[in-house]
mmCIF file of C-alpha atoms and ligand atoms in Angstrom:
data_model
loop_
_atom_site.group_PDB
_atom_site.id
_atom_site.type_symbol
_atom_site.label_atom_id
_atom_site.label_comp_id
_atom_site.label_asym_id
_atom_site.label_seq_id
_atom_site.Cartn_x
_atom_site.Cartn_y
_atom_site.Cartn_z
ATOM 1 C CA UNK A 1247 38.984 -40.322 -2.772
ATOM 2 C CA UNK A 1248 39.615 -36.863 -1.251
ATOM 3 C CA UNK A 1249 37.038 -35.023 0.866
ATOM 4 C CA UNK A 1250 36.607 -32.477 -1.964
ATOM 5 C CA UNK A 1251 35.873 -35.080 -4.637
ATOM 6 C CA UNK A 1252 33.449 -36.862 -2.287
ATOM 7 C CA UNK A 1253 31.590 -33.571 -1.785
ATOM 8 C CA UNK A 1254 31.483 -33.035 -5.563
ATOM 9 C CA UNK A 1255 29.753 -36.367 -6.127
ATOM 10 C CA UNK A 1256 26.832 -35.168 -3.985
ATOM 11 C CA UNK A 1257 26.796 -31.491 -4.983
ATOM 12 C CA UNK A 1258 23.704 -30.167 -6.826
ATOM 13 C CA UNK A 1259 24.573 -29.514 -10.471
ATOM 14 C CA UNK A 1260 24.170 -25.735 -10.246
ATOM 15 C CA UNK A 1261 26.697 -25.701 -7.365
ATOM 16 C CA UNK A 1262 29.054 -27.863 -9.427
ATOM 17 C CA UNK A 1263 29.182 -25.190 -12.160
ATOM 18 C CA UNK A 1264 30.492 -22.639 -9.645
ATOM 19 C CA UNK A 1265 33.688 -24.707 -9.179
ATOM 20 C CA UNK A 1266 34.975 -24.359 -12.749
ATOM 21 C CA UNK A 1267 37.463 -21.501 -13.359
ATOM 22 C CA UNK A 1268 37.148 -19.926 -15.839
ATOM 23 C CA UNK A 1269 33.584 -21.213 -16.143
ATOM 24 C CA UNK A 1270 33.960 -22.214 -19.786
ATOM 25 C CA UNK A 1271 33.133 -25.605 -21.318
ATOM 26 C CA UNK A 1272 34.250 -26.174 -24.927
ATOM 27 C CA UNK A 1273 32.414 -28.774 -27.022
ATOM 28 C CA UNK A 1274 33.467 -29.732 -30.551
ATOM 29 C CA UNK A 1275 32.448 -32.449 -32.967
ATOM 30 C CA UNK A 1276 31.173 -33.151 -36.479
ATOM 31 C CA UNK A 1277 27.691 -32.385 -37.839
ATOM 32 C CA UNK A 1278 24.770 -34.257 -36.186
ATOM 33 C CA UNK A 1279 27.050 -35.841 -33.586
ATOM 34 C CA UNK A 1280 24.690 -34.846 -30.764
ATOM 35 C CA UNK A 1281 26.985 -32.085 -29.476
ATOM 36 C CA UNK A 1282 24.190 -29.477 -29.435
ATOM 37 C CA UNK A 1283 21.879 -31.748 -27.417
ATOM 38 C CA UNK A 1284 24.513 -32.532 -24.789
ATOM 39 C CA UNK A 1285 25.748 -28.919 -24.751
ATOM 40 C CA UNK A 1286 22.260 -27.493 -24.263
ATOM 41 C CA UNK A 1287 21.379 -29.946 -21.495
ATOM 42 C CA UNK A 1288 24.723 -29.423 -19.774
ATOM 43 C CA UNK A 1289 24.283 -25.630 -19.882
ATOM 44 C CA UNK A 1290 20.765 -25.860 -18.419
ATOM 45 C CA UNK A 1291 21.860 -28.246 -15.676
ATOM 46 C CA UNK A 1292 24.700 -25.921 -14.603
ATOM 47 C CA UNK A 1293 22.871 -22.605 -15.058
ATOM 48 C CA UNK A 1294 25.341 -21.644 -17.831
ATOM 49 C CA UNK A 1295 24.633 -19.838 -21.105
ATOM 50 C CA UNK A 1296 24.360 -22.162 -24.118
ATOM 51 C CA UNK A 1297 26.164 -20.755 -27.168
ATOM 52 C CA UNK A 1298 26.029 -22.635 -30.475
ATOM 53 C CA UNK A 1299 28.741 -20.859 -32.502
ATOM 54 C CA UNK A 1300 27.598 -22.482 -35.789
ATOM 55 C CA UNK A 1301 24.665 -20.037 -35.875
ATOM 56 C CA UNK A 1302 27.130 -17.173 -36.374
ATOM 57 C CA UNK A 1303 28.528 -18.769 -39.563
ATOM 58 C CA UNK A 1304 24.957 -19.437 -40.664
ATOM 59 C CA UNK A 1305 23.971 -15.815 -39.914
ATOM 60 C CA UNK A 1306 26.740 -14.436 -42.164
ATOM 61 C CA UNK A 1307 25.744 -16.904 -44.914
ATOM 62 C CA UNK A 1308 22.063 -15.937 -44.621
ATOM 63 C CA UNK A 1309 22.915 -12.209 -44.695
ATOM 64 C CA UNK A 1310 25.086 -12.637 -47.825
ATOM 65 C CA UNK A 1311 22.342 -14.592 -49.620
ATOM 66 C CA UNK A 1312 19.579 -12.100 -48.764
ATOM 67 C CA UNK A 1313 21.692 -9.045 -49.626
ATOM 68 C CA UNK A 1314 22.710 -10.420 -53.017
ATOM 69 C CA UNK A 1315 26.390 -10.783 -52.107
ATOM 70 C CA UNK A 1316 28.013 -13.615 -54.094
ATOM 71 C CA UNK A 1317 29.189 -16.403 -51.769
ATOM 72 C CA UNK A 1318 32.330 -16.655 -53.928
ATOM 73 C CA UNK A 1319 33.203 -12.983 -53.203
ATOM 74 C CA UNK A 1320 35.489 -13.631 -50.232
ATOM 75 C CA UNK A 1321 36.264 -9.980 -49.579
ATOM 76 C CA UNK A 1322 32.627 -8.841 -49.539
ATOM 77 C CA UNK A 1323 31.547 -11.774 -47.340
ATOM 78 C CA UNK A 1324 34.445 -11.031 -44.971
ATOM 79 C CA UNK A 1325 33.434 -7.361 -44.699
ATOM 80 C CA UNK A 1326 29.861 -8.425 -44.023
ATOM 81 C CA UNK A 1327 31.016 -10.655 -41.133
ATOM 82 C CA UNK A 1328 32.717 -7.623 -39.534
ATOM 83 C CA UNK A 1329 29.818 -5.226 -40.088
ATOM 84 C CA UNK A 1330 26.642 -7.126 -39.123
ATOM 85 C CA UNK A 1331 25.414 -7.314 -35.534
ATOM 86 C CA UNK A 1332 24.667 -10.885 -34.440
ATOM 87 C CA UNK A 1333 22.908 -11.219 -31.080
ATOM 88 C CA UNK A 1334 21.847 -14.321 -29.193
ATOM 89 C CA UNK A 1335 19.061 -14.272 -26.635
ATOM 90 C CA UNK A 1336 17.616 -17.032 -24.479
ATOM 91 C CA UNK A 1337 14.153 -18.040 -25.826
ATOM 92 C CA UNK A 1338 11.447 -15.649 -24.598
ATOM 93 C CA UNK A 1339 8.167 -16.830 -23.001
ATOM 94 C CA UNK A 1340 5.820 -17.739 -25.872
ATOM 95 C CA UNK A 1341 8.647 -18.930 -28.122
ATOM 96 C CA UNK A 1342 8.133 -22.631 -27.371
ATOM 97 C CA UNK A 1343 8.991 -23.763 -30.895
ATOM 98 C CA UNK A 1344 12.006 -25.914 -30.114
ATOM 99 C CA UNK A 1345 14.638 -23.174 -30.403
ATOM 100 C CA UNK A 1346 17.656 -23.262 -28.052
ATOM 101 C CA UNK A 1347 18.278 -19.535 -28.520
ATOM 102 C CA UNK A 1348 16.919 -16.646 -30.558
ATOM 103 C CA UNK A 1349 19.349 -15.323 -33.164
ATOM 104 C CA UNK A 1350 19.053 -11.688 -34.262
ATOM 105 C CA UNK A 1351 20.859 -10.228 -37.267
ATOM 106 C CA UNK A 1352 20.764 -6.430 -37.144
ATOM 107 C CA UNK A 1353 17.712 -6.784 -34.892
ATOM 108 C CA UNK A 1354 15.757 -9.242 -37.099
ATOM 109 C CA UNK A 1355 14.800 -12.679 -35.704
ATOM 110 C CA UNK A 1356 16.367 -15.131 -38.187
ATOM 111 C CA UNK A 1357 16.448 -18.213 -35.928
ATOM 112 C CA UNK A 1358 14.631 -20.572 -38.306
ATOM 113 C CA UNK A 1359 15.794 -18.926 -41.547
ATOM 114 C CA UNK A 1360 19.312 -20.116 -40.663
ATOM 115 C CA UNK A 1361 18.158 -23.737 -41.196
ATOM 116 C CA UNK A 1362 17.112 -23.167 -44.853
ATOM 117 C CA UNK A 1363 18.654 -25.570 -47.421
ATOM 118 C CA UNK A 1364 20.370 -22.674 -49.202
ATOM 119 C CA UNK A 1365 22.167 -21.657 -45.998
ATOM 120 C CA UNK A 1366 23.008 -25.318 -45.342
ATOM 121 C CA UNK A 1367 24.563 -25.642 -48.820
ATOM 122 C CA UNK A 1368 26.725 -22.512 -48.579
ATOM 123 C CA UNK A 1369 27.793 -22.289 -44.933
ATOM 124 C CA UNK A 1370 30.845 -24.550 -45.239
ATOM 125 C CA UNK A 1371 32.316 -22.291 -47.950
ATOM 126 C CA UNK A 1372 31.644 -19.145 -45.879
ATOM 127 C CA UNK A 1373 33.188 -20.676 -42.756
ATOM 128 C CA UNK A 1374 36.434 -21.408 -44.619
ATOM 129 C CA UNK A 1375 37.128 -17.677 -45.288
ATOM 130 C CA UNK A 1376 39.919 -16.157 -43.154
ATOM 131 C CA UNK A 1377 38.239 -12.771 -42.646
ATOM 132 C CA UNK A 1378 34.974 -14.420 -41.604
ATOM 133 C CA UNK A 1379 36.749 -16.653 -39.099
ATOM 134 C CA UNK A 1380 38.761 -13.734 -37.691
ATOM 135 C CA UNK A 1381 35.616 -11.639 -37.134
ATOM 136 C CA UNK A 1382 33.532 -14.417 -35.609
ATOM 137 C CA UNK A 1383 36.315 -15.950 -33.502
ATOM 138 C CA UNK A 1384 36.943 -12.538 -31.890
ATOM 139 C CA UNK A 1385 33.223 -12.121 -31.075
ATOM 140 C CA UNK A 1386 32.992 -15.671 -29.673
ATOM 141 C CA UNK A 1387 36.128 -15.304 -27.544
ATOM 142 C CA UNK A 1388 34.897 -12.009 -26.052
ATOM 143 C CA UNK A 1389 31.546 -13.583 -25.099
ATOM 144 C CA UNK A 1390 33.276 -16.687 -23.663
ATOM 145 C CA UNK A 1391 35.574 -14.652 -21.436
ATOM 146 C CA UNK A 1392 32.845 -12.299 -20.255
ATOM 147 C CA UNK A 1393 30.696 -15.222 -19.070
ATOM 148 C CA UNK A 1394 33.643 -17.361 -17.993
ATOM 149 C CA UNK A 1395 34.941 -14.679 -15.619
ATOM 150 C CA UNK A 1396 31.539 -14.187 -14.008
ATOM 151 C CA UNK A 1397 30.874 -10.754 -15.565
ATOM 152 C CA UNK A 1398 27.506 -11.693 -17.047
ATOM 153 C CA UNK A 1399 24.000 -12.757 -16.089
ATOM 154 C CA UNK A 1400 24.805 -16.502 -16.119
ATOM 155 C CA UNK A 1401 27.343 -18.395 -13.992
ATOM 156 C CA UNK A 1402 29.311 -19.642 -17.015
ATOM 157 C CA UNK A 1403 29.126 -20.666 -20.646
ATOM 158 C CA UNK A 1404 29.039 -23.795 -22.813
ATOM 159 C CA UNK A 1405 30.298 -23.128 -26.346
ATOM 160 C CA UNK A 1406 29.608 -25.637 -29.108
ATOM 161 C CA UNK A 1407 31.322 -25.705 -32.516
ATOM 162 C CA UNK A 1408 34.223 -27.127 -34.528
ATOM 163 C CA UNK A 1409 37.243 -25.170 -33.233
ATOM 164 C CA UNK A 1410 36.217 -24.125 -29.722
ATOM 165 C CA UNK A 1411 38.791 -26.152 -27.784
ATOM 166 C CA UNK A 1412 41.557 -25.706 -30.369
ATOM 167 C CA UNK A 1413 41.228 -22.032 -31.415
ATOM 168 C CA UNK A 1414 38.431 -20.004 -29.794
ATOM 169 C CA UNK A 1415 39.111 -20.802 -26.112
ATOM 170 C CA UNK A 1416 42.110 -23.158 -25.823
ATOM 171 C CA UNK A 1417 42.199 -22.080 -22.141
ATOM 172 C CA UNK A 1418 38.813 -23.728 -21.420
ATOM 173 C CA UNK A 1419 39.334 -26.011 -18.404
ATOM 174 C CA UNK A 1420 36.899 -28.656 -19.714
ATOM 175 C CA UNK A 1421 36.866 -29.731 -23.376
ATOM 176 C CA UNK A 1422 34.631 -32.414 -24.814
ATOM 177 C CA UNK A 1423 34.809 -33.936 -28.288
ATOM 178 C CA UNK A 1424 31.470 -35.540 -29.168
ATOM 179 C CA UNK A 1425 31.560 -38.061 -31.996
ATOM 180 C CA UNK A 1426 29.436 -40.729 -33.701
ATOM 181 C CA UNK A 1427 29.925 -42.765 -36.894
ATOM 182 C CA UNK A 1428 28.996 -41.013 -40.185
ATOM 183 C CA UNK A 1429 26.275 -43.652 -40.775
ATOM 184 C CA UNK A 1430 24.649 -42.996 -37.388
ATOM 185 C CA UNK A 1431 24.869 -39.222 -37.852
ATOM 186 C CA UNK A 1432 23.286 -39.537 -41.329
ATOM 187 C CA UNK A 1433 20.498 -41.729 -39.859
ATOM 188 C CA UNK A 1434 19.734 -39.032 -37.268
ATOM 189 C CA UNK A 1435 19.737 -36.223 -39.833
ATOM 190 C CA UNK A 1436 17.580 -38.332 -42.199
ATOM 191 C CA UNK A 1437 15.031 -38.970 -39.413
ATOM 192 C CA UNK A 1438 14.948 -35.230 -38.570
ATOM 193 C CA UNK A 1439 14.338 -34.254 -42.209
ATOM 194 C CA UNK A 1440 11.544 -36.844 -42.580
ATOM 195 C CA UNK A 1441 9.918 -35.547 -39.402
ATOM 196 C CA UNK A 1442 9.897 -32.116 -41.061
ATOM 197 C CA UNK A 1443 7.994 -33.685 -43.985
ATOM 198 C CA UNK A 1444 10.957 -33.706 -46.393
ATOM 199 C CA UNK A 1445 11.419 -36.694 -48.707
ATOM 200 C CA UNK A 1446 15.093 -37.405 -49.196
ATOM 201 C CA UNK A 1447 17.142 -40.577 -49.675
ATOM 202 C CA UNK A 1448 19.275 -41.820 -46.785
ATOM 203 C CA UNK A 1449 22.158 -42.322 -49.264
ATOM 204 C CA UNK A 1450 21.929 -38.658 -50.281
ATOM 205 C CA UNK A 1451 22.007 -37.543 -46.617
ATOM 206 C CA UNK A 1452 25.055 -39.750 -45.978
ATOM 207 C CA UNK A 1453 26.841 -38.353 -49.061
ATOM 208 C CA UNK A 1454 26.122 -34.753 -47.896
ATOM 209 C CA UNK A 1455 27.356 -35.620 -44.399
ATOM 210 C CA UNK A 1456 30.643 -37.026 -45.719
ATOM 211 C CA UNK A 1457 31.083 -33.983 -47.961
ATOM 212 C CA UNK A 1458 30.615 -31.618 -44.993
ATOM 213 C CA UNK A 1459 32.948 -33.660 -42.786
ATOM 214 C CA UNK A 1460 35.569 -33.431 -45.504
ATOM 215 C CA UNK A 1461 35.266 -29.624 -45.897
ATOM 216 C CA UNK A 1462 35.156 -29.002 -42.114
ATOM 217 C CA UNK A 1463 38.150 -31.218 -41.299
ATOM 218 C CA UNK A 1464 40.359 -30.585 -44.344
ATOM 219 C CA UNK A 1465 40.177 -26.775 -44.495
ATOM 220 C CA UNK A 1466 43.440 -24.955 -43.791
ATOM 221 C CA UNK A 1467 42.017 -22.617 -41.148
ATOM 222 C CA UNK A 1468 40.783 -23.957 -37.817
ATOM 223 C CA UNK A 1469 39.896 -27.427 -39.132
ATOM 224 C CA UNK A 1470 37.737 -29.737 -37.042
ATOM 225 C CA UNK A 1471 40.156 -31.562 -34.722
ATOM 226 C CA UNK A 1472 39.994 -33.081 -31.274
ATOM 227 C CA UNK A 1473 42.100 -30.930 -28.894
ATOM 228 C CA UNK A 1474 44.822 -33.067 -27.244
ATOM 229 C CA UNK A 1475 43.312 -32.383 -23.804
ATOM 230 C CA UNK A 1476 39.680 -33.024 -24.827
ATOM 231 C CA UNK A 1477 37.619 -35.912 -23.440
ATOM 232 C CA UNK A 1478 36.194 -37.906 -26.371
ATOM 233 C CA UNK A 1479 32.638 -39.219 -25.997
ATOM 234 C CA UNK A 1480 31.348 -41.497 -28.765
ATOM 235 C CA UNK A 1481 27.559 -41.682 -28.672
ATOM 236 C CA UNK A 1482 26.956 -43.879 -31.760
ATOM 237 C CA UNK A 1483 25.373 -46.604 -29.616
ATOM 238 C CA UNK A 1484 24.116 -44.750 -26.577
ATOM 239 C CA UNK A 1485 21.372 -42.346 -25.552
ATOM 240 C CA UNK A 1486 21.741 -38.610 -24.961
ATOM 241 C CA UNK A 1487 21.135 -39.299 -21.231
ATOM 242 C CA UNK A 1488 24.215 -41.534 -21.031
ATOM 243 C CA UNK A 1489 26.348 -38.964 -22.883
ATOM 244 C CA UNK A 1490 25.170 -36.220 -20.512
ATOM 245 C CA UNK A 1491 26.095 -38.380 -17.510
ATOM 246 C CA UNK A 1492 29.566 -38.960 -18.990
ATOM 247 C CA UNK A 1493 29.977 -35.206 -19.605
ATOM 248 C CA UNK A 1494 29.064 -34.475 -15.960
ATOM 249 C CA UNK A 1495 31.503 -37.170 -14.788
ATOM 250 C CA UNK A 1496 34.246 -35.496 -16.859
ATOM 251 C CA UNK A 1497 33.370 -32.158 -15.241
ATOM 252 C CA UNK A 1498 33.495 -33.625 -11.724
ATOM 253 C CA UNK A 1499 36.842 -35.276 -12.484
ATOM 254 C CA UNK A 1500 38.254 -31.977 -13.818
ATOM 255 C CA UNK A 1501 37.119 -30.012 -10.740
ATOM 256 C CA UNK A 1502 38.394 -32.688 -8.340
ATOM 257 C CA UNK A 1503 41.794 -32.569 -10.101
ATOM 258 C CA UNK A 1504 42.114 -28.796 -9.723
ATOM 259 C CA UNK A 1505 40.996 -28.481 -6.078
HETATM 260 O O1 DC B 826 27.150 -26.753 -36.377
HETATM 261 P P1 DC B 826 26.527 -26.153 -37.633
HETATM 262 O O2 DC B 826 26.061 -27.199 -38.624
HETATM 263 O O3 DC B 826 25.441 -25.175 -37.348
HETATM 264 O O4 DC B 826 27.724 -25.343 -38.332
HETATM 265 C C1 DC B 826 27.534 -24.644 -39.529
HETATM 266 C C2 DC B 826 28.868 -24.524 -40.271
HETATM 267 O O5 DC B 826 29.751 -23.651 -39.559
HETATM 268 C C3 DC B 826 29.619 -25.829 -40.496
HETATM 269 O O6 DC B 826 30.009 -25.903 -41.857
HETATM 270 C C4 DC B 826 30.839 -25.737 -39.633
HETATM 271 C C5 DC B 826 31.015 -24.262 -39.384
HETATM 272 N N1 DC B 826 31.492 -23.958 -38.038
HETATM 273 C C6 DC B 826 32.826 -23.656 -37.880
HETATM 274 O O7 DC B 826 33.568 -23.689 -38.851
HETATM 275 N N2 DC B 826 33.309 -23.323 -36.664
HETATM 276 C C7 DC B 826 32.506 -23.303 -35.590
HETATM 277 N N3 DC B 826 33.009 -22.971 -34.393
HETATM 278 C C8 DC B 826 31.129 -23.632 -35.726
HETATM 279 C C9 DC B 826 30.657 -23.970 -36.969
#
């Protein structure tokens, strides 16, 4: 072991984040794989901004639905993606309702509206449109590079999505691909829905999960794929704590390699 890697093993986590250049961590994976949990905890541990890019696709879907734009009208939905302002803010004091970030669309707080079943049902179709992807990828890349180069109020950024390591920031020095079996992911989603008081069959949740996996990974544009240089973490049979430890180990190994 070199002196640098020995020092990294003992370094406080916030100091560790200062060693990554650019300070960008890309996390991809299928729905309910636990990527948001590990991404959020990793960002907090390092003092980085947490950026869940899925909310942008949800924001465009929500805006189309509330403005009466047909989801099948690709051109109109694409124009909407270019014209609306989507802002993300860290939760403010008093907003202790479980949110990881506040999402504003043209100034309106839509954080929880983005989780509505109607948005859930239509977001895969919206995220397959070329014009939507072009608009949102450009916004995500600009944010990633601003934070990654140290020109923002946080030391770096963790982006979570489906195409972060392959398309949005292929230059990210650390890429993680978080996975779990479809059955385990459906169990987690089913538990979440029941906790929210919703009565729904496990088999229905599993069928919806497989349908979404299929759309997300088979679409022509930016399909869900593990980047060749991503570290794959399967958390089907392990806790979020163990996955976080593995993610931090991958970060230490990456920094030790480049110093
Ligand atoms: O992670 P999520 O469930 O909030 O994502 C919502 C939808 O957006 C999902 O169908 C996948 C899509 N998405 C995408 O295509 N690219 C991303 N970078 C993030 C999400």
